[in-house]
Amino acid sequence: MRVKRFIPLAVFALLALLLFKGLSIDPTALPAARLGQPFPDFSQPELLTEELIDASALRPGPALVNVWATWCYSCRVEHPYLLALAEQGVPIYGLNYKDDSEKARQWLADLGDPYRLNIADRDGTVGLDLGVYGAPETYVLGADGVILHRHVGVLDQAVFEQDIGQWFPALAKLGQANAPEGSAQ
Amino acid sequence: MIPEIGHLALIIAFVFATGLAVIPMWGAVRGNIAALNLAPTLAMGVLVFVSIAFAMLAISFLDDDFSVAVVAANSNSLLPPIFKFSALWGNHEGSLLLWVLILSGWMAAVSWFSQGLPRVMVARVLSVMGMIAIGFLAFSLLTSNPFERLLPNIPLDGNDLNPLLQDPGLIIHPPLLYMGYVGLSVPFAFAIAALLGGRLDASWARWSRPWTNVAWGFLSLGIMLGSWWAYYELGWGGWWFWDPVENASFMPWLMGTALVHSLAVTEKRGVFRAWTVLLAIFAFSLSLLGTFLVRSGVLTSVHAFASDPERGLFILIFLALVIGGSLLLYALRAPTVASRINYTAVSRESLLMVNNLVFTVSTIIVLLGTLFPLVMDAFSLGKYSVGPPYFNAVFVPLMALVMPFMAIGPLSRWREDSAARWLHELLVPGAVVVVFAVALPFLFGGEFNVWIALAVLLAGWVAVGVLKDLWRRLGVGSGYGLRWQALTPSFLGMAMAHLGFAAVVMGAVVVTQLNEERDLLMEVGDVEFLGGYRFELTGLSREAGPNYMADQAVFEVTQGDQVIATLIPEKRRYFASGQMMTEAAIDASVWRDLYIALGEPIEEGAWAVRLQFKPMVRWLWLGGALIGFGALLTVADRRYRRQSTRHSAPIAEASGLAR
């Protein structure tokens, strides 16, 4: 018996440990570093007005930041629900991710605009800082602009009620009334 | 009632598998012949009851029994019957049942075709396979019961099969792939049985060789079909994505490639014995690892099954027992005495060692790339994804490295050969290939492309090696007529597989280099030129399918005055799930594919359209089919049939072998 013969076993043991650790990780979860942190600072034009805006434009919360693009088919799917949410008074900020601004403006004109404002993230740097995988993604920002939650994929009624609704307790009371700008709480 | 019968049959199969794992193994240790002889019967019992369970689940699918959770989640009353059947394995629970069914099929095949082998060997092999069956049956029964009912609230209709899977390719792709995956358990079981018996010699290699070739052939065909399916069904025209699930099937294939070649050396020359055993263990371990990666949710992928950490933990424990146990056995029992058989640096042994090294390193490269995101995540170093650039940068040069040796291998001699003889054999054909590769643009027009020239050089070199070998075996020019009998099935299979590999390389390089694609907005009457073809959108219409509504666009493709094809790509919306699907329209031929996929309707009467011109893309799958069928052909060789009669094992041998 030679020690050399045990090398494959030892390598496998390491691999098994790694896989065991891997089981407790949710690969779609937000990197822990970003949760509880403020929205990364940026300076980008607003999609419609072309004025430079920064993270302070995303206040007050609680609010949703929705990552979308015209090239993203699922975004088209979730769009009607975003309109409905906005209708109910949930403040939604858009992050127009790696998109052609002209097409994006056309999209909002055609399909309706649920967004308070849109960050025109043409080269995707804001998305990079935020850790975006792809569109659509939706983030929940607290009153102080801190990231509370991240949802990857299409946002719909079921997801909202289960994971996100808790941060918008006033929603039921607001009913159909259109909340005035900036007073969604 | 039907699902309960199936559940019961699965439990009985588990009991049989337990018997198979324990009784013959005990018989082998004790030299109890009656216990040894039970192995084939017990294996048949597993097959019969797993088949019953499978049939009951199939009936539940075909009868639209939506009280069964799996049926409700994956089928629909509108689904065409053939897809109701294939929906059985379009989900985690059902595909696991297919896995076990195929495993028991392999067990039955081993007991049927190995009647001439020493009984103790057959008993050990079947027993090891029985242990694997225990693991998978327990996995199915405890964490993924396919017969679970939705009572008392039975849904009126099912959720439907994922539209991506409603395709003929998906009817045969998973069974073929599983034939390969699970088939690798046979050489694995032979290796473990040989380690247990302490007899790792040439006969062990000869016994497991045909099984390995068949399993590897099926795996090749399965991967080939998967690539083809992705190409026409996903609508992007891509044929390989280095996706974790693809890698999960590719790693056992790479390891299997090394194993197939290493077994040849061990059988013929008795060298590389410990190494070959290790490869057999690795190949099956990687197919188990693939199962883990796909079903545990540790990696995200487009075709991963729904993730469930509990299932992941179960497979991981099973993985640790099977792989850890066999590697421990290897460490304790592998031959430690270096073989006394010598060979020189210039010999067929050395060339096959190059094959082994390259394919083992390639496997490690793919494994590292696949697990890297997991490693970084596990140590909280951030989220990463490893994409095609990494794999291409490392994998492609490795394949280019092995090809020069591939041409020489079949021509070379065992033990001792000379470089001068190789030069003599291959100098002229080699020179022809070089000239051809350089002169290519002058022959067919077009610009000189260094990558295509290299591909022609390497693939041509492999091809001339095969042809030269064929030439020599036939005895062309010897004056004695052609020796057709020299073309044994194992030679022809090898020649086919090597030519197939060359074809895959040609297809991959040419389609990557010369692919043309264009994303357009087109209305009826619009014309576009691509790759020398004229594409005209002549009409838009809407058609109803059995369970979907389709928007169709009619394209007329012409070249000069000649109408080449009428292509009708579709955008389907499936009723039950509301999912949208792109059905690409393809005009296929050996030298080029024309590929049209519909994007989205942008405005009234106008669609986003993607046109693609893909030269030689078919070569990928033609080559893959050659590799797969070549491997399957080798088992027709007479020498594998002779083995079964030569070793009509005296039963006394059993007790002698047992220890």
PDB file of C-alpha atoms in Angstrom, chain B residues 115-223:
ATOM      1  CA  GLN B 115     -23.080 -16.240 -19.057  1.00  0.00           C
ATOM      2  CA  GLY B 116     -19.602 -17.397 -20.023  1.00  0.00           C
ATOM      3  CA  LEU B 117     -17.784 -15.265 -17.480  1.00  0.00           C
ATOM      4  CA  PRO B 118     -16.679 -16.630 -14.094  1.00  0.00           C
ATOM      5  CA  ARG B 119     -19.778 -16.676 -11.931  1.00  0.00           C
ATOM      6  CA  VAL B 120     -18.088 -14.935  -9.068  1.00  0.00           C
ATOM      7  CA  MET B 121     -17.198 -12.051 -11.362  1.00  0.00           C
ATOM      8  CA  VAL B 122     -20.753 -11.738 -12.679  1.00  0.00           C
ATOM      9  CA  ALA B 123     -22.107 -11.962  -9.152  1.00  0.00           C
ATOM     10  CA  ARG B 124     -19.842  -9.188  -7.919  1.00  0.00           C
ATOM     11  CA  VAL B 125     -20.580  -6.962 -10.911  1.00  0.00           C
ATOM     12  CA  LEU B 126     -24.340  -7.343 -10.529  1.00  0.00           C
ATOM     13  CA  SER B 127     -24.076  -6.868  -6.800  1.00  0.00           C
ATOM     14  CA  VAL B 128     -22.223  -3.579  -7.213  1.00  0.00           C
ATOM     15  CA  MET B 129     -24.874  -2.451  -9.689  1.00  0.00           C
ATOM     16  CA  GLY B 130     -27.500  -3.535  -7.164  1.00  0.00           C
ATOM     17  CA  MET B 131     -25.942  -1.180  -4.608  1.00  0.00           C
ATOM     18  CA  ILE B 132     -26.222   1.674  -7.070  1.00  0.00           C
ATOM     19  CA  ALA B 133     -29.838   0.702  -7.709  1.00  0.00           C
ATOM     20  CA  ILE B 134     -30.541   0.781  -3.956  1.00  0.00           C
ATOM     21  CA  GLY B 135     -29.271   4.338  -3.805  1.00  0.00           C
ATOM     22  CA  PHE B 136     -31.381   5.568  -6.675  1.00  0.00           C
ATOM     23  CA  LEU B 137     -34.510   3.649  -5.693  1.00  0.00           C
ATOM     24  CA  ALA B 138     -34.234   5.007  -2.156  1.00  0.00           C
ATOM     25  CA  PHE B 139     -33.700   8.479  -3.580  1.00  0.00           C
ATOM     26  CA  SER B 140     -36.845   8.085  -5.628  1.00  0.00           C
ATOM     27  CA  LEU B 141     -38.974   6.587  -2.842  1.00  0.00           C
ATOM     28  CA  LEU B 142     -37.833   8.856  -0.025  1.00  0.00           C
ATOM     29  CA  THR B 143     -37.411  12.272  -1.598  1.00  0.00           C
ATOM     30  CA  SER B 144     -38.925  12.195  -5.072  1.00  0.00           C
ATOM     31  CA  ASN B 145     -41.847   9.805  -5.177  1.00  0.00           C
ATOM     32  CA  PRO B 146     -43.267  10.002  -8.697  1.00  0.00           C
ATOM     33  CA  PHE B 147     -46.594   8.530  -7.575  1.00  0.00           C
ATOM     34  CA  GLU B 148     -47.484  11.184  -5.019  1.00  0.00           C
ATOM     35  CA  ARG B 149     -51.170  12.111  -5.206  1.00  0.00           C
ATOM     36  CA  LEU B 150     -52.826  15.504  -4.983  1.00  0.00           C
ATOM     37  CA  LEU B 151     -55.765  14.561  -2.796  1.00  0.00           C
ATOM     38  CA  PRO B 152     -58.451  15.605  -2.199  1.00  0.00           C
ATOM     39  CA  ASN B 153     -58.164  18.694  -4.434  1.00  0.00           C
ATOM     40  CA  ILE B 154     -57.594  17.178  -7.848  1.00  0.00           C
ATOM     41  CA  PRO B 155     -56.790  19.802 -10.476  1.00  0.00           C
ATOM     42  CA  LEU B 156     -59.123  19.881 -13.466  1.00  0.00           C
ATOM     43  CA  ASP B 157     -56.280  20.063 -15.894  1.00  0.00           C
ATOM     44  CA  GLY B 158     -52.507  19.894 -15.813  1.00  0.00           C
ATOM     45  CA  ASN B 159     -49.951  22.707 -15.970  1.00  0.00           C
ATOM     46  CA  ASP B 160     -48.664  21.408 -19.289  1.00  0.00           C
ATOM     47  CA  LEU B 161     -45.224  20.267 -20.308  1.00  0.00           C
ATOM     48  CA  ASN B 162     -42.676  23.032 -20.705  1.00  0.00           C
ATOM     49  CA  PRO B 163     -43.066  23.970 -24.401  1.00  0.00           C
ATOM     50  CA  LEU B 164     -39.302  23.699 -24.875  1.00  0.00           C
ATOM     51  CA  LEU B 165     -39.650  20.001 -24.194  1.00  0.00           C
ATOM     52  CA  GLN B 166     -42.562  19.485 -26.585  1.00  0.00           C
ATOM     53  CA  ASP B 167     -40.287  18.336 -29.308  1.00  0.00           C
ATOM     54  CA  PRO B 168     -39.327  15.027 -30.943  1.00  0.00           C
ATOM     55  CA  GLY B 169     -35.720  15.591 -29.900  1.00  0.00           C
ATOM     56  CA  LEU B 170     -36.756  15.404 -26.271  1.00  0.00           C
ATOM     57  CA  ILE B 171     -38.439  12.064 -26.820  1.00  0.00           C
ATOM     58  CA  ILE B 172     -35.124  10.372 -27.561  1.00  0.00           C
ATOM     59  CA  HIS B 173     -32.435  12.683 -26.181  1.00  0.00           C
ATOM     60  CA  PRO B 174     -32.842  11.884 -22.453  1.00  0.00           C
ATOM     61  CA  PRO B 175     -33.139   8.106 -22.897  1.00  0.00           C
ATOM     62  CA  LEU B 176     -30.007   8.044 -25.081  1.00  0.00           C
ATOM     63  CA  LEU B 177     -28.086  10.257 -22.705  1.00  0.00           C
ATOM     64  CA  TYR B 178     -29.122   8.142 -19.719  1.00  0.00           C
ATOM     65  CA  MET B 179     -28.128   4.986 -21.598  1.00  0.00           C
ATOM     66  CA  GLY B 180     -24.678   6.511 -21.703  1.00  0.00           C
ATOM     67  CA  TYR B 181     -24.584   7.962 -18.184  1.00  0.00           C
ATOM     68  CA  VAL B 182     -25.930   4.843 -16.560  1.00  0.00           C
ATOM     69  CA  GLY B 183     -24.069   2.531 -18.920  1.00  0.00           C
ATOM     70  CA  LEU B 184     -20.829   3.816 -17.417  1.00  0.00           C
ATOM     71  CA  SER B 185     -21.918   2.018 -14.255  1.00  0.00           C
ATOM     72  CA  VAL B 186     -21.052  -1.267 -16.006  1.00  0.00           C
ATOM     73  CA  PRO B 187     -17.293  -0.653 -16.439  1.00  0.00           C
ATOM     74  CA  PHE B 188     -17.411   0.874 -12.972  1.00  0.00           C
ATOM     75  CA  ALA B 189     -18.979  -2.279 -11.544  1.00  0.00           C
ATOM     76  CA  PHE B 190     -16.449  -4.433 -13.419  1.00  0.00           C
ATOM     77  CA  ALA B 191     -13.614  -2.333 -11.996  1.00  0.00           C
ATOM     78  CA  ILE B 192     -14.938  -2.617  -8.450  1.00  0.00           C
ATOM     79  CA  ALA B 193     -15.533  -6.337  -8.888  1.00  0.00           C
ATOM     80  CA  ALA B 194     -11.969  -6.766 -10.151  1.00  0.00           C
ATOM     81  CA  LEU B 195     -10.596  -4.778  -7.200  1.00  0.00           C
ATOM     82  CA  LEU B 196     -12.653  -6.890  -4.792  1.00  0.00           C
ATOM     83  CA  GLY B 197     -11.444 -10.088  -6.419  1.00  0.00           C
ATOM     84  CA  GLY B 198      -7.878  -8.836  -6.517  1.00  0.00           C
ATOM     85  CA  ARG B 199      -7.624  -9.834 -10.176  1.00  0.00           C
ATOM     86  CA  LEU B 200      -6.836  -6.825 -12.270  1.00  0.00           C
ATOM     87  CA  ASP B 201      -5.561  -8.350 -15.439  1.00  0.00           C
ATOM     88  CA  ALA B 202      -6.142  -8.255 -19.155  1.00  0.00           C
ATOM     89  CA  SER B 203      -9.268 -10.413 -18.948  1.00  0.00           C
ATOM     90  CA  TRP B 204     -10.980  -7.843 -16.758  1.00  0.00           C
ATOM     91  CA  ALA B 205     -10.250  -5.214 -19.375  1.00  0.00           C
ATOM     92  CA  ARG B 206     -11.490  -7.465 -22.174  1.00  0.00           C
ATOM     93  CA  TRP B 207     -14.774  -8.100 -20.368  1.00  0.00           C
ATOM     94  CA  SER B 208     -15.548  -4.488 -19.681  1.00  0.00           C
ATOM     95  CA  ARG B 209     -14.386  -3.131 -23.036  1.00  0.00           C
ATOM     96  CA  PRO B 210     -17.510  -3.837 -25.108  1.00  0.00           C
ATOM     97  CA  TRP B 211     -19.730  -2.457 -22.338  1.00  0.00           C
ATOM     98  CA  THR B 212     -17.645   0.686 -22.116  1.00  0.00           C
ATOM     99  CA  ASN B 213     -17.770   1.186 -25.880  1.00  0.00           C
ATOM    100  CA  VAL B 214     -21.546   0.814 -25.971  1.00  0.00           C
ATOM    101  CA  ALA B 215     -22.109   3.156 -23.044  1.00  0.00           C
ATOM    102  CA  TRP B 216     -19.702   5.710 -24.463  1.00  0.00           C
ATOM    103  CA  GLY B 217     -21.356   5.399 -27.884  1.00  0.00           C
ATOM    104  CA  PHE B 218     -24.785   6.117 -26.402  1.00  0.00           C
ATOM    105  CA  LEU B 219     -23.358   9.018 -24.437  1.00  0.00           C
ATOM    106  CA  SER B 220     -21.879  10.434 -27.660  1.00  0.00           C
ATOM    107  CA  LEU B 221     -25.222  10.121 -29.435  1.00  0.00           C
ATOM    108  CA  GLY B 222     -27.062  11.634 -26.475  1.00  0.00           C
ATOM    109  CA  ILE B 223     -24.772  14.661 -26.323  1.00  0.00           C
TER     110      ILE B 223
END
